[in-house]
Every structure is written in structure tokens, then in C-alpha cells.
Coordinates of C-alpha atoms in Angstrom, one line a residue:
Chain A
X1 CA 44.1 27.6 9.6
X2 CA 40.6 25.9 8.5
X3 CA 38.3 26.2 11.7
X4 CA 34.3 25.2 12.2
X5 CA 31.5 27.9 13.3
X6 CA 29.2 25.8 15.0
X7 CA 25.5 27.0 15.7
X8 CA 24.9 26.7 19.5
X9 CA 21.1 27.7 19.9
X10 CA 20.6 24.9 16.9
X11 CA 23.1 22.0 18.8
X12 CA 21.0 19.5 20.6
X13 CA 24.1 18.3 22.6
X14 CA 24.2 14.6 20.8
X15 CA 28.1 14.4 20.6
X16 CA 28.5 12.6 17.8
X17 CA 31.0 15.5 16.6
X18 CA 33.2 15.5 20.0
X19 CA 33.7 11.7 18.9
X20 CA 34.2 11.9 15.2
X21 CA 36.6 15.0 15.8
X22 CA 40.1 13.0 15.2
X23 CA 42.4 15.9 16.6
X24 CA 39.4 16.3 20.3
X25 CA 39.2 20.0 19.6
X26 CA 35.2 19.9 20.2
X27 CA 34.4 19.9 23.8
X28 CA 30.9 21.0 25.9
X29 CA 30.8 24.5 26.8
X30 CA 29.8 25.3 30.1
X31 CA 26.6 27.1 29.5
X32 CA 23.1 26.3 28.7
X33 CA 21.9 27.6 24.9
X34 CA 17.9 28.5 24.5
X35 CA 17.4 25.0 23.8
X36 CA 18.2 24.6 27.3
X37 CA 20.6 21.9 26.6
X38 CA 24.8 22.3 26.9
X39 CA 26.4 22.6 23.5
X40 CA 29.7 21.6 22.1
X41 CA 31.9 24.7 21.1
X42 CA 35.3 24.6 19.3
X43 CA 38.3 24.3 21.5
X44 CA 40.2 27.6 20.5
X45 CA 43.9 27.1 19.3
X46 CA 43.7 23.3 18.4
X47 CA 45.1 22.4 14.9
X48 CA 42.0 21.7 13.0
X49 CA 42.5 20.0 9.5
X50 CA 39.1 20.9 7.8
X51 CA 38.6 17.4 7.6
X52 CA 35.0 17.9 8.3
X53 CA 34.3 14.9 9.7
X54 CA 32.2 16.5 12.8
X55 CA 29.5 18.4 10.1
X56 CA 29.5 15.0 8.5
X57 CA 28.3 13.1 11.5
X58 CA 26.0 16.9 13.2
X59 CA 22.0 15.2 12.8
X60 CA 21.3 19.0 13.1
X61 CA 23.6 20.9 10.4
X62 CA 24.5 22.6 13.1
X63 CA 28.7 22.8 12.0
X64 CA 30.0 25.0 9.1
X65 CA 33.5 23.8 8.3
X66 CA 35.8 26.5 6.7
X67 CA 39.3 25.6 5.2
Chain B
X1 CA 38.9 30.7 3.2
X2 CA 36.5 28.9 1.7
X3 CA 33.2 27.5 3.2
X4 CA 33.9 23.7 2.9
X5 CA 30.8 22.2 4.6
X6 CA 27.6 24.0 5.2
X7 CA 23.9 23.0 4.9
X8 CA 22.7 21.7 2.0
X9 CA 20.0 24.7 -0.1
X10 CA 17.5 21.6 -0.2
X11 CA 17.3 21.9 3.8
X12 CA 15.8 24.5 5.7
X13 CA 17.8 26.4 8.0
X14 CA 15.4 25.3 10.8
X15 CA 15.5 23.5 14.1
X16 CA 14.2 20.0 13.7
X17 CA 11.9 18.2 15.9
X18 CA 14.0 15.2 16.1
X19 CA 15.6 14.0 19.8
X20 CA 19.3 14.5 20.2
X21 CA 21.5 12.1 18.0
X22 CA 18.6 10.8 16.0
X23 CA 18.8 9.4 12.7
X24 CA 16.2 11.6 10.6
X25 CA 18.0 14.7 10.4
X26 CA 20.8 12.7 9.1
X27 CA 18.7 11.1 6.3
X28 CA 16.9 14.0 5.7
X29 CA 20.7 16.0 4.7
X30 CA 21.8 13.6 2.7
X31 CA 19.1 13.2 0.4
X32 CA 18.6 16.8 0.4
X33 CA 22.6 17.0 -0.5
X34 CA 22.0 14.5 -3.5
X35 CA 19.3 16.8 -4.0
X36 CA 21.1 19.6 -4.9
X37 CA 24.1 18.0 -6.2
X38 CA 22.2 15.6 -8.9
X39 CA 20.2 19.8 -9.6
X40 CA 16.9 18.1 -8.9
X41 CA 15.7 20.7 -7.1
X42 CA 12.8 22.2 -9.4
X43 CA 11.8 18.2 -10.7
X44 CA 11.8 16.4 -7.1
X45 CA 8.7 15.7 -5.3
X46 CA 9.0 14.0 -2.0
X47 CA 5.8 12.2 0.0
X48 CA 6.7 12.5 3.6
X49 CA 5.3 9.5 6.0
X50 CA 3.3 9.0 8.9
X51 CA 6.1 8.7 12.0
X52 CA 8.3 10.3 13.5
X53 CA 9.1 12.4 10.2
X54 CA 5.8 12.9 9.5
X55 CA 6.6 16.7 9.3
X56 CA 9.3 16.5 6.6
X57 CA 7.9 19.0 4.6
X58 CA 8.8 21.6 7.0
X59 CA 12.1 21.0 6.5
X60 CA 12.8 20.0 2.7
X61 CA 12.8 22.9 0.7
X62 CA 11.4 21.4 -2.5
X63 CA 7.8 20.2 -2.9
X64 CA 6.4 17.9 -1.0
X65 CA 3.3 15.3 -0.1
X66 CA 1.7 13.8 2.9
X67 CA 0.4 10.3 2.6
X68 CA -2.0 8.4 5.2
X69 CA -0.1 6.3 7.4
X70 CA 1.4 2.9 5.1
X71 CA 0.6 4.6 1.5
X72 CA 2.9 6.5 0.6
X73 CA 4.2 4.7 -2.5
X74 CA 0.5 4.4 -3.6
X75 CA 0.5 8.3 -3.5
X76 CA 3.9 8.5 -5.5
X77 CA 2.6 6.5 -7.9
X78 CA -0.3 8.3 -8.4
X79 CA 1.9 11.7 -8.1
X80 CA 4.3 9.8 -10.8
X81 CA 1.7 8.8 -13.6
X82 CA 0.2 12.0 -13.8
X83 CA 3.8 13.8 -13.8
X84 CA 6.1 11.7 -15.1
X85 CA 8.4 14.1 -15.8
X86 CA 9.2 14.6 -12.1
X87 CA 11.3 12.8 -10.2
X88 CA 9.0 11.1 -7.2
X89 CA 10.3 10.0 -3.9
X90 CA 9.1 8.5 -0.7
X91 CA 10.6 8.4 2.9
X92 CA 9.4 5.7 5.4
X93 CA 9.8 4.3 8.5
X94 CA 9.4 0.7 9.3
X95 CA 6.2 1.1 10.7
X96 CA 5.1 3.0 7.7
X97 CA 7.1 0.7 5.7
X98 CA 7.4 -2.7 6.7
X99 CA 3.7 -2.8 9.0
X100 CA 0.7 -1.0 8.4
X101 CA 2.0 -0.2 4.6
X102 CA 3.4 -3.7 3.7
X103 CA 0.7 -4.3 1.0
X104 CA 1.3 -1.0 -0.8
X105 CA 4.7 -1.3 -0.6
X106 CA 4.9 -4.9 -2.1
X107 CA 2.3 -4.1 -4.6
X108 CA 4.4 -0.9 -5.3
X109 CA 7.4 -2.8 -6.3
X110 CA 5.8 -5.8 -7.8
X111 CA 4.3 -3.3 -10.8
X112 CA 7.6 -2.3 -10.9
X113 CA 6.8 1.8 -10.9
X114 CA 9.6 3.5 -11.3
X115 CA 9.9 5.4 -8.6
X116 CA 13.0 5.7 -5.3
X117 CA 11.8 4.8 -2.3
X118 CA 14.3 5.5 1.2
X119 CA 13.7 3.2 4.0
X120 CA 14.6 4.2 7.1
X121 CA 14.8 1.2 9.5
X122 CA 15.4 2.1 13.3
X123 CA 13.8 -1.7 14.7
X124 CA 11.3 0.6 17.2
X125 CA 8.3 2.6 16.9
X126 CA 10.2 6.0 17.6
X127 CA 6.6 8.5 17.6
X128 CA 4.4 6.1 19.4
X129 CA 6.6 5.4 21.9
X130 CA 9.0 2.9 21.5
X131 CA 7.3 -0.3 20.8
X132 CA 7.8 -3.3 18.8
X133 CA 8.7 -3.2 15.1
X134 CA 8.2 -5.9 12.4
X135 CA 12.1 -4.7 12.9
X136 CA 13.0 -5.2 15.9
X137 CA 15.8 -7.6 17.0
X138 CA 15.5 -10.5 18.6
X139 CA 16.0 -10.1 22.4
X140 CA 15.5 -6.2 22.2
X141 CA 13.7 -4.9 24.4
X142 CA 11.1 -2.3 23.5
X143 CA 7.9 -0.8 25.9
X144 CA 5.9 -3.5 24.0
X145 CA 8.2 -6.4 24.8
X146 CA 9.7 -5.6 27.9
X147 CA 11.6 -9.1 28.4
X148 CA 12.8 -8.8 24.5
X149 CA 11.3 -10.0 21.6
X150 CA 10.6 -13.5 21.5
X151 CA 10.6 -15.1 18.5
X152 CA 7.8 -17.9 19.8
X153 CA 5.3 -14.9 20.9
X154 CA 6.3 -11.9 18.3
X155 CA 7.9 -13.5 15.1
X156 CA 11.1 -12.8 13.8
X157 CA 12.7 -9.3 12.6
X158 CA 11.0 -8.7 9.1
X159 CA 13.6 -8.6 6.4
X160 CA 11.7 -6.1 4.5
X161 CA 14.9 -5.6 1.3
X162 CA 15.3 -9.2 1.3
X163 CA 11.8 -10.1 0.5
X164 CA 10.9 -7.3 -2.1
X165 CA 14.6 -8.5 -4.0
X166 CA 12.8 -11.6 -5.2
X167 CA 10.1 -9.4 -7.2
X168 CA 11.4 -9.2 -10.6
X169 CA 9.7 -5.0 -10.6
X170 CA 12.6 -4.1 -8.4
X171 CA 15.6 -3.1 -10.0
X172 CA 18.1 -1.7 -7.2
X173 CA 18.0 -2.3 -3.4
X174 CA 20.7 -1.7 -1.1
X175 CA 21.3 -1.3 2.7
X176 CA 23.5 0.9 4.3
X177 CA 23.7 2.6 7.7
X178 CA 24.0 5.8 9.1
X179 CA 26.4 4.4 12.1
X180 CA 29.7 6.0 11.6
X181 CA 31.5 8.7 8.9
X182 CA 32.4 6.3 6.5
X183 CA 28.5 4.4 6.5
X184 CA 27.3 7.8 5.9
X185 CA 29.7 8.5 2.8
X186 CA 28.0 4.9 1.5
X187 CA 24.7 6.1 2.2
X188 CA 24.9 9.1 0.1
X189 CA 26.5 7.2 -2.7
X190 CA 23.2 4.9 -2.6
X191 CA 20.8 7.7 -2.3
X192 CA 22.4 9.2 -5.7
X193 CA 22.2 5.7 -7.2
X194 CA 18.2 5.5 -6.8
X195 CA 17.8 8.6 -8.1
X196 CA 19.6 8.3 -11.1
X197 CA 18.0 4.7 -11.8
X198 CA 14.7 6.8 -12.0
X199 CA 15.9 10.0 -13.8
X200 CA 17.4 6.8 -16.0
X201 CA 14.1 5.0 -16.2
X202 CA 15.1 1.4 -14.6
X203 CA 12.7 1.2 -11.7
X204 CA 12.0 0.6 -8.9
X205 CA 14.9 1.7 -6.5
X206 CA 14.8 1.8 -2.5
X207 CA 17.8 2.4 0.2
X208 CA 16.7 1.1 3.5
X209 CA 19.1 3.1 6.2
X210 CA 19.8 1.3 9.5
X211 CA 19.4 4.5 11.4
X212 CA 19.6 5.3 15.4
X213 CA 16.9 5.9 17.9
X214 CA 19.1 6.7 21.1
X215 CA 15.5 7.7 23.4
X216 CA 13.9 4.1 22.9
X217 CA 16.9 2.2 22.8
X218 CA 18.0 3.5 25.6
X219 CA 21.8 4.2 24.7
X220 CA 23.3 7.1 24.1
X221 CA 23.5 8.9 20.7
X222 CA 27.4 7.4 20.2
X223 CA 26.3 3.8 21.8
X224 CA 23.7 3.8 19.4
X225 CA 26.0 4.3 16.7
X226 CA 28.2 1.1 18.2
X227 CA 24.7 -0.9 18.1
X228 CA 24.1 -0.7 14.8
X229 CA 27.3 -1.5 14.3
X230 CA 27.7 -4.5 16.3
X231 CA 24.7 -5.4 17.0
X232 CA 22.0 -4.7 14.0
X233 CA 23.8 -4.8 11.3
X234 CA 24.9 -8.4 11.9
X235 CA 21.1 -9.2 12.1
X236 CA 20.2 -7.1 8.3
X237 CA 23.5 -7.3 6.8
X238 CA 24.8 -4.2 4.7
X239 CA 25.3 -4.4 0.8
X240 CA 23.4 -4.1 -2.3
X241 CA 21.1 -6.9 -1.8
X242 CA 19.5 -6.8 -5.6

């Protein structure tokens, strides 16, 4: 099953990948990271494609897709 | 299972400076991607503006310049006579750009130097503070033109591509914009295409990048992205203009 590893101290919280995601399986975690902003994490057990579409549109490389 | 999608070696694994949703960080990936993928790595010397990515270098990993504010092709084409045998690029705002470094930039492309030159057009003054542009819209407001730019006070937007396209020194110029997946695909394509026209020897290339600035337009990173869309690129239409 492809899946993304996203880097949460390095997310600035933008959400351009919650919108690009097709399938909705990045959401806003709950916590604060040592940016001190809320980032997105990966919604565990959602059918991810690998389509990559969310690393495409990260300003901060923050996504690593896998597939 | 294979790593699809990861940073690009031309990029440092480093935090960037930029505000959330900003355009930079995506301009500065995909030219380090073509980077990497056109193995320019060792040959590419970049001179970084004076703007919001004034600190480029810190984030490129392949050898860089600094140029005073507006002269950065006058430095690449300095960098590119002595070394021809490197491939010379500049990155520039529109204030960098299109204001305080129009003449070096006409001049630039009117001798025709064959170097690539990526625009990156946001219609605001993003490090200052947000003010007017030569760029900005009509109506837009910025902290400069609070009521929106009036075209009887502060001119019209300055169409930058369209005016250097008339020199015969310029060989390619395109615009494309950094507003959804499928722009950004475009982009990347146009990036490899100035490079190649200088690795080729045709001249003078430059890919201006309608790019967001969610703080000082007051939107959110995704309504930013619809701006451009709806809004900006109807005012600097995208295509290859030359």
C-alpha cells in the first residue's frame, strides 16, 4: 500500500496538501510541532494511491511519498 | 517500496524562512529538481536577488552569488563571460526584476547574453512589507495603496515578459504559475526549457512564475492559489509569450 512520511517539525501548516490530497487522507493533527504551528499528519488506514500529488503542491518538501 | 517523491539533492534539507504557503520554496524545488535531473549540478551557478529570497544560497546546494538589489543579470553576465562553460542563472522578484533592476534587465536581454533568467512575479513587495508593485493589479489593495491601485495615481500593472518579447536578444519567454498541481507540472517543463536553450547556446531565456504571497494578500495559502487563478492570471495571461 504506497503511504507518505511527512516531516512535522519542518510543516508550516499551509494546507495546500490537505486540498490537493484527492482520496482527504491528510488532516491537522491535534498538537503543536516546534515550529509552534499545527501540522497535517496522514490519516492512518485511508487508501493512498502514491499519486503524490500533496509532495507536489508541500512549499516546504516537507512529504516523502513511498509506493 | 520504493521512495517515489522525496527532496530534490540540489535542496538543502533545511527549514526555509518563507511564510506558510508561499511561493519561493516552490520555485526554489523545482529548479533545483531540473537541477538534478538535466545533471547540472557541478556546471550551475545561481545569483540569488535582493527580496524575499535574498538568502537562496542557504538553501541551493550548488554554488551560488549575491547581487545588489536590481543587478543580478549584470552579475550573471559578468559570472557568464568569464566562465562560459558554466551554466548561469538568476532568480528575481518583481521588485528586483521589474522596478529598481528594470534597466539591467532590459539591457540584459537586449545584448542578447545567453543566459536563464526565473522571474518570480507575486504583484506585492513581499520583504518590505507588502506594498505596491510595478505588478500589482489593478484595484488590489496593498499597504501602499490601501483603496487599490489606481490606474490614474499609480500606472498600470507592468507587463514585464511582454515588453522584453519585442527585443530581438530574447529567444524564449514564457509564463506559467505556481497555482495548482497541474501549473506546477508546466512550470517545471519551462524551467528545463531555459536551461537547455543555454546549455544549447540560443539565448536569452526567462520563465516569469505567477507565484502566491498569502501574508500580503491577505488570503489564505489555498485562496491564493484560486487568485492566481481567477484573478491574476487573467490580467498576465499564461503561455509562451516569445
Amino acid at each position: 500500500m504506497p503511504r507518505i512520511i511527512i516531516n512535522k517539525d519542518k510543516c508550516k501548516g499551509c494546507l495546500l496538501c490537505v486540498s490537493a490530497c484527492p482520496q482527504g487522507l491528510i488532516m491537522i493533527e491535534g498538537g503543536f510541532n516546534l515550529r509552534g504551528v499545527k501540522p497535517v499528519k496522514f490519516k492512518p488506514g485511508g487508501k493512498c494511491s502514491g499519486c503524490a500529488l500533496c509532495a507536489l503542491m508541500c512549499p516546504d518538501c516537507c512529504i516523502e511519498v513511498y509506493k | 517500496m520504493d521512495r517515489i517523491y522525496s527532496h530534490p539533492q540540489s535542496l538543502r534539507d533545511v527549514p526555509t524562512h518563507y511564510c506558510p504557503g508561499c511561493g519561493h520554496g516552490l520555485a526554489h524545488r523545482l529548479i533545483a529538481e531540473a537541477v538534478d535531473e538535466l545533471g547540472l549540478r557541478e556546471q550551475v551557478i545561481a545569483v540569488a536577488p535582493v527580496g524575499c529570497a535574498v538568502i537562496a544560497y542557504d538553501y541551493w546546494d550548488f554554488d551560488c552569488s549575491e547581487a545588489a538589489h536590481g543587478r543580478a543579470l549584470a552579475v550573471a553576465t559578468g559570472i557568464k563571460r568569464v566562465r562560459p562553460q558554466n551554466i548561469v542563472f538568476t532568480y528575481q522578484g518583481d521588485g528586483d526584476l521589474a522596478a529598481i533592476g528594470t534597466n539591467e534587465t532590459i539591457h540584459a536581454a537586449n545584448r542578447g547574453e545567453n543566459l536563464t533568467v526565473f522571474f518570480i512575479n507575486n504583484a506585492v513587495y513581499g520583504m518590505t512589507g507588502g506594498q505596491m508593485a510595478p505588478t500589482t493589479l489593478l484595484n488590489q489593495k496593498t499597504s501602499t495603496t490601501p483603496e487599490g491601485r489606481n490606474a490614474q495615481f499609480q500606472g498600470y500593472p507592468l507587463k514585464i515578459s511582454e515588453m522584453l518579447a519585442l527585443l530581438p536578444g530574447v529567444k524564449y519567454i514564457e509564463r506559467v504559475s505556481l497555482g495548482s498541481a497541474q501549473d506546477i507540472t508546466k512550470t517545471k517543463k519551462a524551467i528545463k526549457k531555459a536551461f537547455m536553450n543555454q546549455i544549447e547556446g540560443i539565448g536569452f531565456s526567462l520563465v516569469e512564475m505567477l507565484s502566491p504571497c498569502p501574508t500580503y494578500w491577505g488570503l489564505s495559502p489555498c485562496e491564493s492559489l484560486d487568485w492566481i487563478k481567477n484573478i491574476m492570471a487573467k490580467e498576465f495571461p499564461l503561455g509562451v509569450i516569445k
